[in-house]
Structures are given as structure tokens and as C-alpha cells.
Amino acid sequence: YGHIAAEKLGSIVTACAALEAWLKEMVEKQGKMAKHEKPVLICAEMERRSQELAKTADEILKEPKPALRPKVADEKEGKLGEEGAAQAEGKDVEMEEAPKNDEAADMEVD
């Protein structure tokens, strides 16, 4: 996740810390209550808050990586060759046929 800004990743950590603090507070309150009293910590509320955190984190973490540029260059000069420039512009480039290998004809076939 190196392509995501540190501030965005930090916001996930902050949201996690806030949710953890809320949960600790609610557990303390619940622990002080009598068993017959209406609970302050409800599973549905924990699930709702968990889903909100997951949604927030997913929105940040699904940010796509920046597209890499095609690397077609003449290493000696550091410039794009004719074919590389044409490919970079999205033009079709004629390709040479690979030399035929006569050894393939000599292979045994079952």
C-alpha cells in the first residue's frame, strides 16, 4: 500500500483507535451494571460500527496503483526508438518474423 498517502492510512489507524476506545468504555460500563439491567453494549451496535470501519478502510485501501508507463527505450541513448515511439503513441508497429528453426522439423513426434 505504498502508493496510498500516509494521511489516508493514518485516518484508518485513527478510526481503529476511536472504535477501540469506544469499545473499552462500553465494556467498562457494562461491567458495572447489574445482570438484570438492560445492556449498554449491544452486539448489533458493535457490528454496525465494525461494518462502518471496514467500509471506510476498504474505500481507502482499494485505491488503484498508478499505471506504469511502458518501458521501451534504447538503452544506449536513453531515447525511444522508432518502434517505441509508435507504441507509446498507440500506433500499430510492424513486427519482424522470428527466424525459423530447422531443428523443430527434425523432432520425433509420437
XYZ file of N, CA and C in Angstrom:
330
model
N 0.805 -1.197 0.000
C 0.000 0.000 0.000
C 0.850 1.264 0.000
N 2.026 1.169 -0.584
C 2.943 2.286 -0.622
C 2.454 3.435 -1.488
N 1.509 3.181 -2.376
C 1.000 4.226 -3.262
C -0.075 5.078 -2.605
N -0.534 4.691 -1.425
C -1.593 5.434 -0.731
C -0.946 6.441 0.204
N -1.483 7.649 0.222
C -0.930 8.729 1.033
C -0.950 8.352 2.516
N 0.080 8.784 3.222
C 0.216 8.471 4.645
C -0.956 9.029 5.454
N -1.500 10.165 5.039
C -2.634 10.759 5.759
C -3.855 9.839 5.698
N -4.062 9.240 4.533
C -5.206 8.344 4.369
C -5.026 7.087 5.218
N -3.826 6.533 5.205
C -3.559 5.356 6.034
C -3.671 5.717 7.510
N -3.229 6.910 7.854
C -3.336 7.379 9.237
C -4.774 7.531 9.680
N -5.654 7.896 8.750
C -7.066 8.034 9.116
C -7.675 6.679 9.469
N -7.180 5.615 8.853
C -7.657 4.271 9.202
C -7.211 3.929 10.618
N -5.960 4.217 10.938
C -5.435 3.942 12.272
C -6.209 4.752 13.314
N -6.497 6.011 13.001
C -7.248 6.869 13.918
C -8.651 6.316 14.147
N -9.305 5.880 13.079
C -10.651 5.313 13.202
C -10.631 4.030 14.036
N -9.599 3.211 13.862
C -9.463 1.983 14.663
C -9.288 2.324 16.141
N -8.450 3.309 16.416
C -8.206 3.709 17.803
C -9.482 4.251 18.445
N -10.246 5.033 17.687
C -11.503 5.582 18.208
C -12.499 4.465 18.509
N -12.589 3.499 17.626
C -13.512 2.379 17.837
C -13.068 1.534 19.029
N -11.782 1.331 19.169
C -11.269 0.568 20.301
C -11.553 1.291 21.616
N -11.374 2.618 21.647
C -11.667 3.404 22.855
C -13.147 3.305 23.201
N -14.000 3.402 22.188
C -15.452 3.274 22.415
C -15.776 1.905 23.007
N -15.200 0.868 22.452
C -15.478 -0.480 22.933
C -15.016 -0.666 24.375
N -13.837 -0.177 24.714
C -13.342 -0.284 26.092
C -14.275 0.437 27.061
N -14.718 1.621 26.660
C -15.629 2.403 27.501
C -16.937 1.643 27.729
N -17.470 1.064 26.667
C -18.740 0.341 26.775
C -18.594 -0.932 27.618
N -17.458 -1.610 27.481
C -17.214 -2.819 28.271
C -17.140 -2.455 29.758
N -16.489 -1.327 30.079
C -16.421 -0.867 31.466
C -17.817 -0.566 32.009
N -18.609 0.169 31.228
C -19.973 0.497 31.653
C -20.787 -0.774 31.864
N -20.655 -1.701 30.930
C -21.403 -2.952 31.016
C -20.973 -3.757 32.248
N -19.697 -3.726 32.561
C -19.194 -4.461 33.725
C -19.706 -3.929 35.036
N -20.037 -2.641 35.082
C -20.534 -2.011 36.316
C -22.033 -2.222 36.517
N -22.692 -2.698 35.495
C -24.147 -2.850 35.573
C -24.517 -4.205 36.174
N -25.693 -4.238 36.761
C -26.222 -5.498 37.290
C -26.659 -6.379 36.120
N -26.662 -7.679 36.334
C -27.000 -8.635 35.273
C -28.435 -8.497 34.780
N -29.328 -8.002 35.604
C -30.734 -7.912 35.214
C -31.074 -6.605 34.485
N -30.145 -5.647 34.444
C -30.405 -4.364 33.789
C -30.208 -4.494 32.273
N -30.851 -3.567 31.572
C -30.735 -3.547 30.108
C -29.276 -3.257 29.729
N -28.687 -4.041 28.838
C -27.272 -3.852 28.489
C -27.030 -2.551 27.719
N -25.851 -1.972 27.945
C -25.449 -0.781 27.187
C -24.638 -1.180 25.965
N -24.022 -2.341 26.016
C -23.218 -2.832 24.903
C -24.019 -3.904 24.166
N -24.460 -3.549 22.981
C -25.325 -4.432 22.202
C -24.551 -4.930 20.979
N -24.703 -6.195 20.676
C -23.991 -6.807 19.548
C -24.290 -6.090 18.232
N -25.523 -5.691 18.021
C -25.903 -5.020 16.775
C -25.127 -3.714 16.596
N -24.921 -2.987 17.701
C -24.173 -1.730 17.631
C -22.693 -2.001 17.328
N -22.146 -3.047 17.939
C -20.750 -3.392 17.647
C -20.599 -3.792 16.187
N -21.540 -4.563 15.676
C -21.491 -4.994 14.277
C -21.615 -3.804 13.329
N -22.504 -2.870 13.640
C -22.703 -1.681 12.802
C -21.424 -0.854 12.738
N -20.818 -0.630 13.888
C -19.589 0.163 13.928
C -18.438 -0.560 13.230
N -18.395 -1.858 13.369
C -17.364 -2.654 12.689
C -17.518 -2.549 11.173
N -18.750 -2.619 10.690
C -19.016 -2.502 9.254
C -18.639 -1.117 8.734
N -18.916 -0.077 9.527
C -18.548 1.287 9.121
C -17.030 1.418 8.978
N -16.314 0.863 9.946
C -14.852 0.912 9.898
C -14.329 0.146 8.686
N -14.879 -1.027 8.437
C -14.449 -1.829 7.288
C -14.717 -1.090 5.975
N -15.867 -0.445 5.881
C -16.209 0.290 4.662
C -15.237 1.452 4.445
N -14.949 2.179 5.510
C -14.017 3.305 5.420
C -12.636 2.825 4.983
N -12.167 1.755 5.603
C -10.843 1.225 5.270
C -10.810 0.708 3.835
N -11.862 0.011 3.411
C -11.903 -0.522 2.043
C -11.857 0.585 1.003
N -12.573 1.678 1.251
C -12.579 2.787 0.299
C -11.178 3.363 0.116
N -10.415 3.404 1.202
C -9.059 3.946 1.123
C -8.111 2.921 0.508
N -8.202 1.678 0.948
C -7.244 0.660 0.526
C -7.460 0.156 -0.896
N -8.635 0.378 -1.466
C -8.859 -0.090 -2.834
C -8.395 0.922 -3.877
N -7.763 1.995 -3.434
C -7.225 2.984 -4.373
C -6.223 2.290 -5.283
N -6.435 2.369 -6.597
C -5.555 1.637 -7.519
C -4.157 2.238 -7.557
N -3.202 1.370 -7.840
C -1.830 1.830 -8.009
C -1.760 2.663 -9.277
N -0.875 3.656 -9.314
C -0.735 4.425 -10.547
C -0.216 3.532 -11.668
N -0.696 3.785 -12.877
C -0.301 2.977 -14.032
C 1.166 3.211 -14.349
N 1.845 2.137 -14.663
C 3.242 2.242 -15.056
C 3.331 2.571 -16.536
N 4.275 3.405 -16.886
C 4.465 3.737 -18.294
C 5.227 2.608 -18.962
N 4.931 2.352 -20.235
C 5.664 1.285 -20.933
C 7.142 1.635 -21.015
N 7.958 0.639 -20.825
C 9.393 0.862 -20.811
C 9.994 0.325 -22.101
N 9.934 1.137 -23.148
C 10.513 0.778 -24.440
C 11.524 1.871 -24.746
N 12.797 1.554 -24.558
C 13.805 2.595 -24.762
C 15.072 2.010 -25.330
N 15.778 2.837 -26.011
C 17.102 2.472 -26.492
C 18.045 2.734 -25.320
N 18.594 1.679 -24.741
C 19.383 1.821 -23.532
C 20.653 2.634 -23.749
N 21.206 2.607 -24.961
C 22.440 3.346 -25.219
C 22.201 4.851 -25.159
N 21.128 5.306 -25.793
C 20.876 6.731 -25.890
C 19.838 7.210 -24.893
N 19.064 6.293 -24.318
C 18.035 6.680 -23.373
C 16.826 7.314 -24.050
N 16.674 7.082 -25.357
C 15.554 7.649 -26.102
C 14.685 6.528 -26.628
N 13.460 6.865 -26.928
C 12.578 5.883 -27.547
C 13.001 5.677 -28.988
N 13.063 4.445 -29.401
C 13.352 4.161 -30.800
C 12.107 4.424 -31.627
N 12.171 4.211 -32.932
C 11.012 4.444 -33.799
C 9.832 3.594 -33.368
N 10.102 2.315 -33.117
C 9.011 1.419 -32.725
C 8.475 1.793 -31.353
N 9.371 2.125 -30.430
C 8.943 2.502 -29.077
C 8.088 3.754 -29.089
N 8.461 4.753 -29.903
C 7.687 5.983 -30.003
C 6.312 5.706 -30.603
N 6.275 4.835 -31.616
C 5.000 4.494 -32.240
C 4.100 3.758 -31.255
N 4.687 2.845 -30.477
C 3.885 2.116 -29.486
C 3.380 3.052 -28.406
N 4.206 4.000 -27.984
C 3.801 4.952 -26.957
C 2.637 5.809 -27.438
N 2.594 6.077 -28.745
C 1.501 6.862 -29.314
C 0.282 6.009 -29.619
N 0.388 4.707 -29.413
C -0.736 3.810 -29.642
C -0.872 3.356 -31.081
N 0.153 3.549 -31.900
C 0.108 3.144 -33.301
C 0.517 1.687 -33.430
N 0.045 1.049 -34.491
C 0.455 -0.321 -34.773
C 1.886 -0.316 -35.277
N 2.635 -1.317 -34.875
C 4.028 -1.427 -35.275
C 4.206 -2.769 -35.967
N 4.878 -2.739 -37.123
C 5.143 -3.991 -37.822
C 6.247 -4.734 -37.091
N 6.025 -6.008 -36.912
C 6.996 -6.839 -36.218
C 7.643 -7.773 -37.228
N 8.909 -8.057 -37.011
C 9.611 -8.986 -37.875
C 9.289 -10.404 -37.444
N 9.269 -11.301 -38.407
C 9.043 -12.705 -38.084
C 10.281 -13.272 -37.445
N 10.082 -14.140 -36.469
C 11.214 -14.792 -35.820
C 11.844 -15.753 -36.816
N 13.150 -15.897 -36.773
C 13.795 -16.834 -37.698
C 13.300 -18.251 -37.434
N 13.079 -18.989 -38.514
C 12.576 -20.349 -38.380
C 13.695 -21.257 -37.928
N 13.324 -22.192 -37.101
C 14.295 -23.119 -36.545
C 14.098 -24.477 -37.219
N 15.113 -24.955 -37.949
C 15.002 -26.230 -38.648
C 15.031 -27.421 -37.692
N 15.504 -27.199 -36.471
C 15.562 -28.275 -35.505
C 14.179 -28.775 -35.149
N 13.190 -27.925 -35.186
C 11.829 -28.302 -34.841
C 11.301 -29.343 -35.821
N 11.716 -29.258 -37.087
C 11.274 -30.234 -38.099
C 11.911 -31.589 -37.866
N 13.081 -31.638 -37.245
C 13.799 -32.871 -37.011
C 13.325 -33.608 -35.752
N 12.433 -33.011 -35.004
C 11.990 -33.630 -33.749
C 11.107 -34.840 -34.026
N 11.227 -35.841 -33.166
C 10.386 -37.022 -33.290
C 9.028 -36.740 -32.661
N 8.001 -37.194 -33.300
C 6.653 -36.986 -32.799
C 6.006 -38.343 -32.588
N 5.386 -38.570 -31.455
C 4.725 -39.837 -31.163
C 3.396 -39.930 -31.846
